[in-house]
Short mmCIF file of C-alpha atoms (C1' of nucleotides) in Angstrom, two decimals:
data_model
loop_
_atom_site.label_atom_id
_atom_site.label_comp_id
_atom_site.label_asym_id
_atom_site.label_seq_id
_atom_site.Cartn_x
_atom_site.Cartn_y
_atom_site.Cartn_z
CA MET E 361 -34.34 -8.67 -13.03
CA SER E 362 -33.96 -11.38 -15.66
CA PHE E 363 -33.61 -14.99 -14.62
CA SER E 364 -30.00 -15.30 -15.61
CA ARG E 365 -29.16 -12.44 -13.25
CA GLU E 366 -29.99 -14.76 -10.36
CA LEU E 367 -27.35 -17.21 -11.53
CA TYR E 368 -24.75 -15.05 -13.17
CA PRO E 369 -23.82 -11.49 -12.37
CA LEU E 370 -23.05 -8.95 -15.06
CA VAL E 371 -19.33 -8.30 -15.10
CA PHE E 372 -17.93 -4.92 -16.15
CA VAL E 373 -14.56 -3.28 -16.19
CA ASP E 374 -14.28 0.45 -15.51
CA ILE E 375 -11.16 2.52 -15.94
CA ALA E 376 -9.99 5.77 -14.40
CA LEU E 377 -7.60 7.07 -17.06
CA PHE E 378 -5.31 9.76 -15.68
CA ARG E 379 -3.12 12.22 -17.54
CA MET E 380 -1.20 15.38 -16.81
CA ASP E 381 -2.31 18.59 -18.50
CA GLU E 382 0.50 21.05 -17.91
CA ASP E 383 0.75 20.79 -14.15
CA ARG E 384 -2.75 19.55 -13.44
CA LEU E 385 -3.89 15.98 -12.98
CA GLN E 386 -6.93 15.03 -15.04
CA VAL E 387 -9.16 12.03 -15.47
CA LEU E 388 -11.22 11.04 -18.52
CA LEU E 389 -15.00 11.04 -18.26
CA VAL E 390 -17.42 9.93 -20.95
CA GLN E 391 -21.05 10.86 -21.37
CA ARG E 392 -23.17 7.74 -21.65
CA ALA E 393 -24.90 7.42 -25.04
CA GLN E 394 -27.16 4.56 -23.95
CA GLU E 395 -29.63 3.63 -21.28
CA PRO E 396 -29.44 3.17 -18.39
CA GLU E 397 -28.40 6.55 -17.03
CA ILE E 398 -28.17 7.96 -20.57
CA ARG E 399 -26.42 11.35 -20.79
CA ARG E 400 -24.88 10.90 -17.34
CA TRP E 401 -21.11 11.16 -17.08
CA GLY E 402 -19.02 8.29 -15.89
CA LEU E 403 -15.74 6.47 -16.15
CA PRO E 404 -15.11 4.67 -19.43
CA GLY E 405 -16.05 1.03 -19.06
CA GLY E 406 -17.64 -1.92 -20.71
CA ILE E 407 -18.90 -5.41 -20.25
CA LEU E 408 -16.52 -8.34 -20.01
CA LYS E 409 -16.57 -10.49 -23.15
CA PRO E 410 -15.31 -13.95 -22.25
CA ALA E 411 -15.28 -14.93 -25.91
CA ILE E 412 -12.57 -12.39 -26.73
CA ASP E 413 -10.99 -11.29 -23.45
CA ASP E 414 -8.10 -13.27 -22.00
CA ASN E 415 -8.69 -11.87 -18.55
CA LEU E 416 -10.10 -8.80 -16.84
CA GLU E 417 -7.05 -6.68 -17.54
CA ALA E 418 -7.30 -7.56 -21.24
CA ALA E 419 -10.94 -6.49 -21.14
CA ALA E 420 -9.87 -3.16 -19.67
CA ARG E 421 -7.28 -2.71 -22.41
CA ARG E 422 -9.90 -3.50 -25.04
CA VAL E 423 -12.26 -0.91 -23.60
CA LEU E 424 -9.45 1.65 -23.48
CA SER E 425 -8.42 0.93 -27.05
CA ALA E 426 -11.69 2.46 -28.18
CA LYS E 427 -10.76 5.75 -26.51
CA VAL E 428 -7.05 6.06 -26.92
CA THR E 429 -4.72 5.48 -29.86
CA VAL E 430 -1.67 4.47 -27.86
CA ASP E 431 -1.62 1.25 -25.95
CA LEU E 432 0.41 0.25 -22.92
CA PRO E 433 -0.38 2.96 -20.51
CA HIS E 434 0.18 1.64 -17.03
CA LEU E 435 -2.91 -0.36 -16.09
CA GLU E 436 -3.54 -1.68 -12.62
CA GLU E 437 -6.47 -3.20 -10.77
CA VAL E 438 -7.82 -1.20 -7.84
CA CYS E 439 -10.75 -3.14 -6.40
CA THR E 440 -14.23 -4.39 -7.19
CA PHE E 441 -17.71 -2.96 -6.73
CA SER E 442 -20.60 -5.38 -6.57
CA GLY E 443 -24.20 -5.88 -5.57
CA PRO E 444 -27.78 -6.17 -6.80
CA GLY E 445 -28.59 -2.46 -6.77
CA ARG E 446 -25.68 -0.62 -8.32
CA ASP E 447 -26.85 -1.17 -11.92
CA PRO E 448 -30.56 -1.38 -12.83
CA ARG E 449 -29.87 -4.24 -15.23
CA GLY E 450 -29.30 -6.56 -12.28
CA TRP E 451 -26.71 -8.05 -9.96
CA SER E 452 -23.41 -6.72 -11.23
CA ILE E 453 -19.71 -6.55 -10.59
CA SER E 454 -17.42 -3.79 -11.76
CA VAL E 455 -13.71 -4.36 -11.59
CA LEU E 456 -12.05 -0.97 -11.35
CA PHE E 457 -8.67 -0.23 -12.94
CA TYR E 458 -6.66 2.90 -13.14
CA ALA E 459 -4.47 3.76 -16.10
CA LEU E 460 -1.72 6.32 -16.58
CA LEU E 461 -1.32 8.02 -19.96
CA PRO E 462 2.18 9.25 -20.79
CA GLY E 463 2.73 12.96 -21.26
CA ASN E 464 3.79 13.93 -24.70
CA PRO E 465 1.85 11.65 -27.07
CA VAL E 466 -1.34 12.85 -25.42
CA ASN E 467 -2.35 15.33 -28.08
CA ALA E 468 -2.95 12.70 -30.73
CA VAL E 469 -4.13 9.85 -28.58
CA LEU E 470 -7.76 10.61 -28.11
CA ARG E 471 -10.24 9.31 -30.62
CA SER E 472 -13.70 10.83 -30.66
CA LYS E 473 -16.60 8.41 -30.64
CA VAL E 474 -20.34 8.50 -30.30
CA GLU E 475 -20.03 9.69 -26.74
CA ALA E 476 -18.79 13.07 -25.60
CA VAL E 477 -15.60 12.93 -23.57
CA GLU E 478 -14.05 15.35 -21.16
CA TRP E 479 -10.89 15.65 -19.09
CA VAL E 480 -11.70 16.84 -15.59
CA ASP E 481 -10.07 17.41 -12.23
CA PRO E 482 -10.44 14.05 -10.46
CA ALA E 483 -10.78 15.79 -7.09
CA SER E 484 -13.86 17.68 -8.28
CA PRO E 485 -15.21 16.21 -11.51
CA GLY E 486 -17.99 18.78 -11.79
CA HIS E 487 -20.58 16.29 -13.07
CA ARG E 488 -23.04 14.11 -11.25
CA MET E 489 -21.88 10.67 -12.18
CA ALA E 490 -23.67 7.50 -13.23
CA PHE E 491 -24.00 4.42 -11.01
CA ASP E 492 -21.33 4.36 -8.31
CA HIS E 493 -18.70 5.90 -10.57
CA SER E 494 -18.20 8.76 -8.17
CA ALA E 495 -17.10 6.32 -5.48
CA GLN E 496 -15.01 4.46 -8.04
CA LEU E 497 -13.17 7.60 -9.08
CA GLU E 498 -12.48 8.40 -5.46
CA LYS E 499 -11.03 4.93 -4.87
CA ALA E 500 -8.87 5.14 -7.97
CA LEU E 501 -7.53 8.55 -7.04
CA THR E 502 -6.81 7.38 -3.51
CA ALA E 503 -4.94 4.36 -4.84
CA LEU E 504 -2.80 6.59 -7.05
CA LYS E 505 -2.18 9.03 -4.22
CA GLN E 506 -1.13 6.30 -1.83
CA LYS E 507 1.41 4.98 -4.31
CA VAL E 508 3.00 8.39 -4.68
CA GLU E 509 2.78 8.90 -0.92
CA ARG E 510 4.76 5.67 -0.60
CA ARG E 511 7.48 7.29 -2.67
CA LEU E 512 6.79 5.56 -5.99
CA LEU E 513 7.39 7.92 -8.91
CA PRO E 514 4.49 8.29 -11.36
CA LEU E 515 6.84 8.11 -14.32
CA HIS E 516 4.18 6.59 -16.58
CA LEU E 517 2.45 9.98 -16.56
CA MET E 518 5.57 11.79 -17.74
CA PRO E 519 6.69 12.49 -21.31
CA PRO E 520 9.77 10.61 -22.58
CA LYS E 521 12.00 13.49 -21.46
CA PHE E 522 11.27 15.58 -18.42
CA THR E 523 12.93 17.80 -15.84
CA LEU E 524 13.04 17.23 -12.10
CA SER E 525 10.83 20.26 -11.55
CA GLN E 526 8.24 18.81 -13.91
CA LEU E 527 8.32 15.52 -12.06
CA GLN E 528 7.97 17.28 -8.74
CA ARG E 529 4.99 19.27 -9.98
CA THR E 530 3.37 16.05 -11.16
CA CYS E 531 3.78 14.48 -7.72
CA GLU E 532 2.43 17.64 -6.12
CA ALA E 533 -0.61 17.60 -8.40
CA ILE E 534 -1.36 14.02 -7.43
CA LEU E 535 -0.81 14.54 -3.72
CA GLY E 536 -2.53 17.90 -3.63
CA ARG E 537 0.21 19.44 -1.51
CA PRO E 538 3.58 21.08 -2.12
CA LEU E 539 6.79 19.11 -1.70
CA ASP E 540 10.12 20.39 -0.51
CA LYS E 541 12.52 20.78 -3.42
CA THR E 542 15.68 19.71 -1.62
CA ALA E 543 14.09 16.63 -0.11
CA PHE E 544 12.49 15.66 -3.41
CA ARG E 545 15.73 15.85 -5.35
CA ARG E 546 17.68 14.00 -2.68
CA ARG E 547 15.12 11.19 -2.75
CA VAL E 548 14.94 10.93 -6.50
CA LEU E 549 18.65 11.14 -7.18
CA PRO E 550 20.43 8.83 -4.74
CA LYS E 551 24.12 9.39 -5.38
CA GLU E 552 25.25 5.77 -5.51
CA ASP E 553 22.11 3.84 -6.30
CA PRO E 554 22.75 0.98 -8.74
CA MET E 555 19.15 1.11 -9.97
CA PRO E 556 17.86 4.67 -9.92
CA ASP E 557 14.34 5.11 -11.24
CA ILE E 558 15.32 8.01 -13.44
CA VAL E 559 18.38 8.52 -15.64
CA LYS E 560 20.00 11.76 -16.74
CA ILE E 561 19.89 12.09 -20.51
CA GLY E 562 22.56 14.75 -20.87
CA GLU E 563 20.41 17.20 -22.77
CA LYS E 564 19.03 20.39 -21.37
CA LEU E 565 15.67 22.04 -21.75
CA GLU E 566 15.99 24.87 -24.28
CA GLY E 567 13.99 27.90 -25.30
CA ARG E 568 13.05 29.15 -21.86
CA PRO E 569 14.11 32.42 -20.31
CA GLU E 570 15.61 30.73 -17.25
CA ARG E 571 18.58 28.62 -16.52
CA PRO E 572 18.07 25.41 -18.54
CA ALA E 573 17.25 22.24 -16.58
CA GLN E 574 18.72 18.79 -17.04
CA LEU E 575 16.45 16.32 -18.83
CA TYR E 576 15.79 12.86 -17.45
CA LYS E 577 14.05 9.72 -18.63
CA ALA E 578 12.53 6.76 -16.80
CA ARG E 579 14.75 3.75 -16.20
CA GLU E 580 14.30 1.22 -19.00
CA ASP E 581 12.43 -1.40 -16.96
CA PHE E 582 10.80 0.96 -14.48
CA SER E 583 7.61 -0.37 -12.91
CA PHE E 584 4.98 1.46 -10.89
CA ILE E 585 4.11 -1.82 -9.15
CA GLU E 586 5.72 -2.24 -5.75
CA MET U 629 -16.99 -24.86 -22.56
CA SER U 630 -20.75 -24.46 -22.27
CA PHE U 631 -22.54 -21.76 -24.20
CA SER U 632 -23.29 -19.63 -21.18
CA ARG U 633 -19.58 -19.47 -20.41
CA GLU U 634 -19.16 -17.40 -23.54
CA LEU U 635 -21.57 -14.81 -22.19
CA TYR U 636 -21.12 -15.00 -18.47
CA PRO U 637 -18.05 -15.96 -16.52
CA LEU U 638 -18.21 -18.10 -13.42
CA VAL U 639 -17.58 -15.91 -10.39
CA PHE U 640 -15.96 -17.31 -7.26
CA VAL U 641 -14.69 -15.90 -4.01
CA ASP U 642 -11.62 -17.44 -2.38
CA ILE U 643 -10.35 -16.62 1.08
CA ALA U 644 -6.94 -16.87 2.70
CA LEU U 645 -7.86 -17.19 6.37
CA PHE U 646 -4.89 -16.44 8.62
CA ARG U 647 -4.47 -17.15 12.31
CA MET U 648 -1.67 -17.22 14.84
CA ASP U 649 -0.76 -20.56 16.39
CA GLU U 650 1.50 -19.69 19.31
CA ASP U 651 4.06 -17.61 17.50
CA ARG U 652 3.55 -19.00 14.04
CA LEU U 653 1.39 -17.60 11.26
CA GLN U 654 -0.91 -20.16 9.66
CA VAL U 655 -3.40 -20.25 6.82
CA LEU U 656 -6.38 -22.55 6.39
CA LEU U 657 -6.38 -25.05 3.52
CA VAL U 658 -9.22 -27.38 2.60
CA GLN U 659 -9.07 -30.59 0.63
CA ARG U 660 -11.52 -30.48 -2.24
CA ALA U 661 -14.28 -33.09 -1.97
CA GLN U 662 -15.57 -32.55 -5.51
CA GLU U 663 -14.39 -32.47 -9.07
CA PRO U 664 -12.60 -30.73 -10.58
CA GLU U 665 -9.25 -31.24 -8.89
CA ILE U 666 -10.84 -33.52 -6.30
CA ARG U 667 -8.59 -34.26 -3.31
CA ARG U 668 -6.31 -31.35 -4.13
CA TRP U 669 -5.76 -28.77 -1.42
CA GLY U 670 -6.74 -25.18 -1.87
CA LEU U 671 -8.02 -22.03 -0.24
CA PRO U 672 -11.61 -22.18 0.99
CA GLY U 673 -13.88 -20.66 -1.61
CA GLY U 674 -17.20 -20.91 -3.33
CA ILE U 675 -19.32 -19.65 -6.13
CA LEU U 676 -21.03 -16.29 -5.92
CA LYS U 677 -24.79 -16.62 -5.40
CA PRO U 678 -26.44 -13.43 -6.58
CA ALA U 679 -29.76 -14.60 -5.19
CA ILE U 680 -28.48 -14.53 -1.61
CA ASP U 681 -25.27 -12.49 -1.60
CA ASP U 682 -25.44 -8.73 -1.17
CA ASN U 683 -22.01 -8.26 -2.67
CA LEU U 684 -18.73 -10.09 -3.09
CA GLU U 685 -17.64 -9.50 0.49
CA ALA U 686 -20.91 -10.94 1.73
CA ALA U 687 -20.29 -13.98 -0.43
CA ALA U 688 -16.88 -14.37 1.17
CA ARG U 689 -18.43 -14.13 4.64
CA ARG U 690 -21.02 -16.74 3.69
CA VAL U 691 -18.31 -19.12 2.50
CA LEU U 692 -16.32 -18.53 5.68
CA SER U 693 -19.35 -19.10 7.88
CA ALA U 694 -19.29 -22.75 6.81
CA LYS U 695 -15.77 -23.11 8.21
CA VAL U 696 -15.69 -20.87 11.24
CA THR U 697 -18.12 -20.34 14.11
CA VAL U 698 -17.20 -16.73 14.82
CA ASP U 699 -17.99 -14.04 12.35
CA LEU U 700 -16.40 -10.66 11.81
CA PRO U 701 -12.81 -11.56 11.36
CA HIS U 702 -11.15 -8.82 9.39
CA LEU U 703 -12.01 -9.41 5.74
CA GLU U 704 -10.43 -7.50 2.92
CA GLU U 705 -10.28 -7.81 -0.85
CA VAL U 706 -6.87 -8.45 -2.34
CA CYS U 707 -7.30 -8.72 -6.11
CA THR U 708 -8.92 -10.80 -8.83
CA PHE U 709 -7.76 -13.76 -10.88
CA SER U 710 -9.47 -14.35 -14.21
CA GLY U 711 -9.28 -16.08 -17.56
CA PRO U 712 -10.55 -18.95 -19.66
CA GLY U 713 -8.02 -21.53 -18.49
CA ARG U 714 -7.73 -21.30 -14.75
CA ASP U 715 -10.77 -23.50 -14.05
CA PRO U 716 -11.77 -26.38 -16.35
CA ARG U 717 -15.44 -25.46 -16.02
CA GLY U 718 -14.87 -22.41 -18.18
CA TRP U 719 -14.06 -18.70 -18.20
CA SER U 720 -13.91 -17.76 -14.55
CA ILE U 721 -13.13 -15.00 -12.10
CA SER U 722 -11.98 -15.50 -8.55
CA VAL U 723 -12.05 -12.54 -6.21
CA LEU U 724 -9.46 -13.15 -3.52
CA PHE U 725 -9.93 -11.97 0.06
CA TYR U 726 -7.82 -12.40 3.12
CA ALA U 727 -9.27 -12.76 6.58
CA LEU U 728 -7.73 -12.48 10.03
CA LEU U 729 -8.99 -14.73 12.81
CA PRO U 730 -8.57 -13.38 16.34
CA GLY U 731 -6.34 -15.27 18.72
CA ASN U 732 -8.13 -16.66 21.72
CA PRO U 733 -11.52 -17.83 20.42
CA VAL U 734 -9.67 -19.92 17.86
CA ASN U 735 -9.90 -23.21 19.68
CA ALA U 736 -13.63 -23.50 19.30
CA VAL U 737 -14.09 -21.74 16.01
CA LEU U 738 -13.40 -24.42 13.49
CA ARG U 739 -16.23 -26.61 12.35
CA SER U 740 -15.39 -29.85 10.58
CA LYS U 741 -17.21 -30.53 7.34
CA VAL U 742 -17.14 -33.01 4.52
CA GLU U 743 -13.72 -31.79 3.53
CA ALA U 744 -10.50 -32.23 5.45
CA VAL U 745 -8.98 -29.00 6.66
CA GLU U 746 -5.49 -28.13 7.72
CA TRP U 747 -3.63 -25.13 9.12
CA VAL U 748 -0.30 -24.71 7.34
CA ASP U 749 2.60 -22.30 7.12
CA PRO U 750 1.58 -19.86 4.35
CA ALA U 751 5.19 -19.47 3.26
CA SER U 752 5.48 -23.20 2.54
CA PRO U 753 2.07 -24.84 2.46
CA GLY U 754 3.46 -28.32 1.81
CA HIS U 755 0.70 -29.32 -0.60
CA ARG U 756 0.42 -28.96 -4.33
CA MET U 757 -2.56 -26.72 -4.66
CA ALA U 758 -5.60 -26.70 -6.95
CA PHE U 759 -6.11 -24.20 -9.78
CA ASP U 760 -4.07 -21.04 -9.23
CA HIS U 761 -4.51 -21.13 -5.45
CA SER U 762 -0.79 -21.24 -4.94
CA ALA U 763 -0.45 -17.86 -6.64
CA GLN U 764 -3.48 -16.61 -4.75
CA LEU U 765 -1.98 -17.57 -1.41
CA GLU U 766 1.23 -15.81 -2.34
CA LYS U 767 -0.65 -12.63 -3.22
CA ALA U 768 -2.65 -12.72 -0.01
CA LEU U 769 0.43 -13.23 2.11
CA THR U 770 2.24 -10.43 0.31
CA ALA U 771 -0.71 -8.10 0.89
CA LEU U 772 -0.68 -8.90 4.61
CA LYS U 773 3.09 -8.48 4.81
CA GLN U 774 3.00 -5.12 3.07
CA LYS U 775 0.43 -3.81 5.50
CA VAL U 776 2.58 -4.77 8.47
CA GLU U 777 5.65 -3.45 6.68
CA ARG U 778 3.78 -0.15 6.40
CA ARG U 779 3.53 -0.12 10.18
CA LEU U 780 -0.10 -1.21 10.52
CA LEU U 781 -0.58 -3.47 13.53
CA PRO U 782 -2.26 -6.84 12.83
CA LEU U 783 -4.44 -6.50 15.93
CA HIS U 784 -7.23 -8.56 14.41
CA LEU U 785 -4.99 -11.61 14.77
CA MET U 786 -4.47 -11.01 18.48
CA PRO U 787 -6.54 -12.29 21.40
CA PRO U 788 -8.58 -9.72 23.35
CA LYS U 789 -5.71 -9.24 25.80
CA PHE U 790 -2.10 -9.47 24.73
CA THR U 791 1.38 -8.34 25.72
CA LEU U 792 3.72 -6.20 23.66
CA SER U 793 6.08 -9.13 23.24
CA GLN U 794 3.25 -11.22 21.84
CA LEU U 795 2.35 -8.49 19.40
CA GLN U 796 5.95 -8.14 18.35
CA ARG U 797 6.26 -11.90 17.76
CA THR U 798 3.12 -11.78 15.63
CA CYS U 799 4.57 -9.02 13.47
CA GLU U 800 7.83 -10.94 13.20
CA ALA U 801 6.00 -14.08 12.13
CA ILE U 802 4.21 -12.18 9.38
CA LEU U 803 7.28 -10.33 8.18
CA GLY U 804 9.58 -13.32 8.50
CA ARG U 805 12.31 -11.29 10.17
CA PRO U 806 13.16 -10.15 13.70
CA LEU U 807 12.26 -6.65 14.88
CA ASP U 808 14.16 -4.50 17.33
CA LYS U 809 12.45 -4.44 20.70
CA THR U 810 13.17 -0.81 21.57
CA ALA U 811 12.10 0.48 18.19
CA PHE U 812 8.96 -1.63 18.20
CA ARG U 813 7.83 -0.42 21.60
CA ARG U 814 8.62 3.19 20.80
CA ARG U 815 6.51 2.95 17.64
CA VAL U 816 3.59 1.21 19.23
CA LEU U 817 3.42 3.33 22.37
CA PRO U 818 3.72 6.97 21.32
CA LYS U 819 3.84 8.96 24.52
CA GLU U 820 1.33 11.66 23.65
CA ASP U 821 -0.76 10.14 20.89
CA PRO U 822 -4.45 11.04 21.20
CA MET U 823 -5.46 7.89 19.28
CA PRO U 824 -3.04 5.06 20.04
CA ASP U 825 -3.87 1.76 18.37
CA ILE U 826 -3.44 -0.17 21.58
CA VAL U 827 -4.55 0.62 25.11
CA LYS U 828 -3.07 -0.56 28.39
CA ILE U 829 -5.61 -2.58 30.33
CA GLY U 830 -3.93 -2.37 33.72
CA GLU U 831 -3.75 -6.11 34.29
CA LYS U 832 -0.61 -8.15 34.12
CA LEU U 833 0.07 -11.57 32.67
CA GLU U 834 0.18 -14.10 35.53
CA GLY U 835 1.41 -17.62 36.06
CA ARG U 836 4.71 -17.35 34.26
CA PRO U 837 8.15 -17.70 35.78
CA GLU U 838 9.31 -14.30 34.52
CA ARG U 839 8.53 -10.74 35.29
CA PRO U 840 4.86 -10.27 34.40
CA ALA U 841 4.06 -8.17 31.34
CA GLN U 842 1.46 -5.46 30.96
CA LEU U 843 -1.64 -6.50 29.04
CA TYR U 844 -3.02 -4.40 26.22
CA LYS U 845 -6.12 -4.41 24.05
CA ALA U 846 -6.87 -2.98 20.63
CA ARG U 847 -8.39 0.47 20.49
CA GLU U 848 -12.19 0.25 20.34
CA ASP U 849 -12.58 1.36 16.74
CA PHE U 850 -9.25 0.10 15.45
CA SER U 851 -9.17 -0.65 11.74
CA PHE U 852 -6.57 -2.50 9.70
CA ILE U 853 -7.61 -0.48 6.64
CA GLU U 854 -5.31 2.44 5.90
"C1'" DA J 948 20.14 -16.54 44.38
"C1'" DG J 949 19.13 -17.57 39.59
"C1'" DA J 950 16.46 -17.74 35.41
"C1'" DA J 951 13.84 -15.48 32.37
"C1'" DT J 952 11.45 -12.08 30.31
"C1'" DA J 953 9.71 -7.00 30.83
"C1'" DG J 954 10.89 -2.60 30.15
"C1'" DT J 955 14.26 1.78 29.83
"C1'" DG J 956 18.23 5.08 28.66
"C1'" DT J 957 21.19 6.46 25.47
"C1'" DC J 958 24.27 6.61 21.40
"C1'" DT J 959 24.53 7.02 16.58
"C1'" DG J 960 23.39 7.18 11.72
"C1'" DT J 961 19.93 8.34 8.38
"C1'" DC J 962 16.77 11.15 6.47
"C1'" DA J 963 13.20 14.58 6.34
"C1'" DG J 964 11.84 19.63 6.05
"C1'" DA J 965 13.48 24.32 6.03
"C1'" DC J 966 15.92 27.88 4.10
"C1'" DA J 967 19.45 30.54 2.32
"C1'" DG J 968 22.73 30.83 -0.95
"C1'" DT J 969 25.01 30.04 -5.66
"C1'" DA J 970 24.73 28.91 -10.79
"C1'" DT J 971 23.31 29.61 -15.42
"C1'" DC J 972 20.53 30.67 -18.90
"C1'" DG J 973 17.52 34.37 -22.08
"C1'" DC J 974 16.73 38.98 -22.59
"C1'" DG Y 10 22.57 43.68 -15.20
"C1'" DC Y 11 17.84 41.56 -14.31
"C1'" DG Y 12 14.59 38.01 -13.91
"C1'" DA Y 13 13.68 33.47 -13.43
"C1'" DT Y 14 14.41 29.01 -12.48
"C1'" DA Y 15 18.05 25.22 -11.59
"C1'" DC Y 16 20.72 23.36 -8.26
"C1'" DT Y 17 23.56 22.94 -3.69
"C1'" DG Y 18 25.13 23.39 1.29
"C1'" DT Y 19 23.94 23.12 5.70
"C1'" DC Y 20 21.18 23.25 10.02
"C1'" DT Y 21 17.93 20.88 12.81
"C1'" DG Y 22 14.60 17.74 14.56
"C1'" DA Y 23 12.42 13.08 14.21
"C1'" DC Y 24 13.16 8.54 14.29
"C1'" DA Y 25 15.34 3.92 13.51
"C1'" DG Y 26 18.58 0.22 14.92
"C1'" DA Y 27 21.81 -1.26 18.33
"C1'" DC Y 28 22.89 -2.47 22.80
"C1'" DA Y 29 23.60 -2.33 27.49
"C1'" DC Y 30 21.35 -1.74 31.61
"C1'" DT Y 31 17.64 -2.07 35.26
"C1'" DA Y 32 13.16 -4.22 37.06
"C1'" DT Y 33 10.16 -7.79 38.62
"C1'" DT Y 34 8.30 -11.94 39.04
"C1'" DC Y 35 8.52 -17.39 39.98
"C1'" DT Y 36 11.11 -21.23 41.51
#
DNA sequence: AGAATAGTGTCTGTCAGACAGTATCGC
DNA sequence: GCGATACTGTCTGACAGACACTATTCT
């Protein structure tokens, strides 16, 4: 442990970036290209750079900008992880964020870099993960789940236009359990709500062999923060 | 800004320590005895010491131990505050915690130090506060409120033995609004719950000119974490 | 007896899950 | 018409607020 580690901790930001792939929730993992824990998989992250970062959230956005071509996914702090042993380089803090990537622009948003990247099922990532990133992913997923459990709609994960069934399947993927259709629609479409979270566009989904569904969009100033 | 500030941020922990005074919620403020912002009031806090702190929560407990003679109040992370401008000493991070002090042992738990201390109403502290501590206090209070709004019982604020009315008044003080007695009791005393949060002791409150109330205690392994 | 709070019984509205039934499209 | 999904109507049980009523102690 270097001397400075006894005065100043290393400060990192780590991000659990979620997206929907069809009807499955996924999270982005990267394979570390450097020591320590080289070749291990983990959440994308990086060290805080006080010289260029305005705050921790800005640091997280900077780290994300190296992975993703769109900015402004929903980004929210979850909690911190800290201690002398979690990173071999010394006493460290990681501030964990989770981010939600919107649906449609996904195809073109990922930029390949020196590291390998992979979208995996957050409930069973299928890799042994570096540092305490396994615990971090669990915390991030729990935070997302709890929000949806509290009836917040994960609209930041949706494409610009979506159907109610799509939205319901997204919630079900996050919660890991089926939802009742009637109850879901009643909740999401309150008849006389002055500020409904979602707005009917007036178009219908075409090109499918079933009855076409109404398309909706998120309210202009919708926020996933309670 | 010193050179090291461009590589390493200063890392602080700040704590909003809540207690009940009769039926009012209070938070502990301290008057700063040092520059910067000397004589301004703020939340108790201190710098992280990697050499002696096992993690950020341990740092918060260490800081609290200088103010309070009991340990183990409920301590929980709220969020972080960060940036180059919030402390004149340079780029800094504060990790905010809130803590709940149990009811009865309060009288003897406060230790006077070099700084003046004061218990104030968290909703209107009555002092202009140092740094961004005003925003921090607001966040901590909101976090506490939301937990109680989500039906978690703030049992860590209660004395070892308490009546249902006392508990209800505590919830009302936190929420800032009255609660219905019938609904509150129904919620708190589910007839056939295998794991109720509170347990009837069997004693009654004596020495009052009204009908004596049943006394309750918190379940052995009760946790305020959801 | 009276004051004061503890504790209960019951009505009513809201809202959830459940489930069956109807609607509307492509083929 | 058939298949598939969109959407609706309605029943039922859980639970919340409201409120009046009863219970039990001290003075």
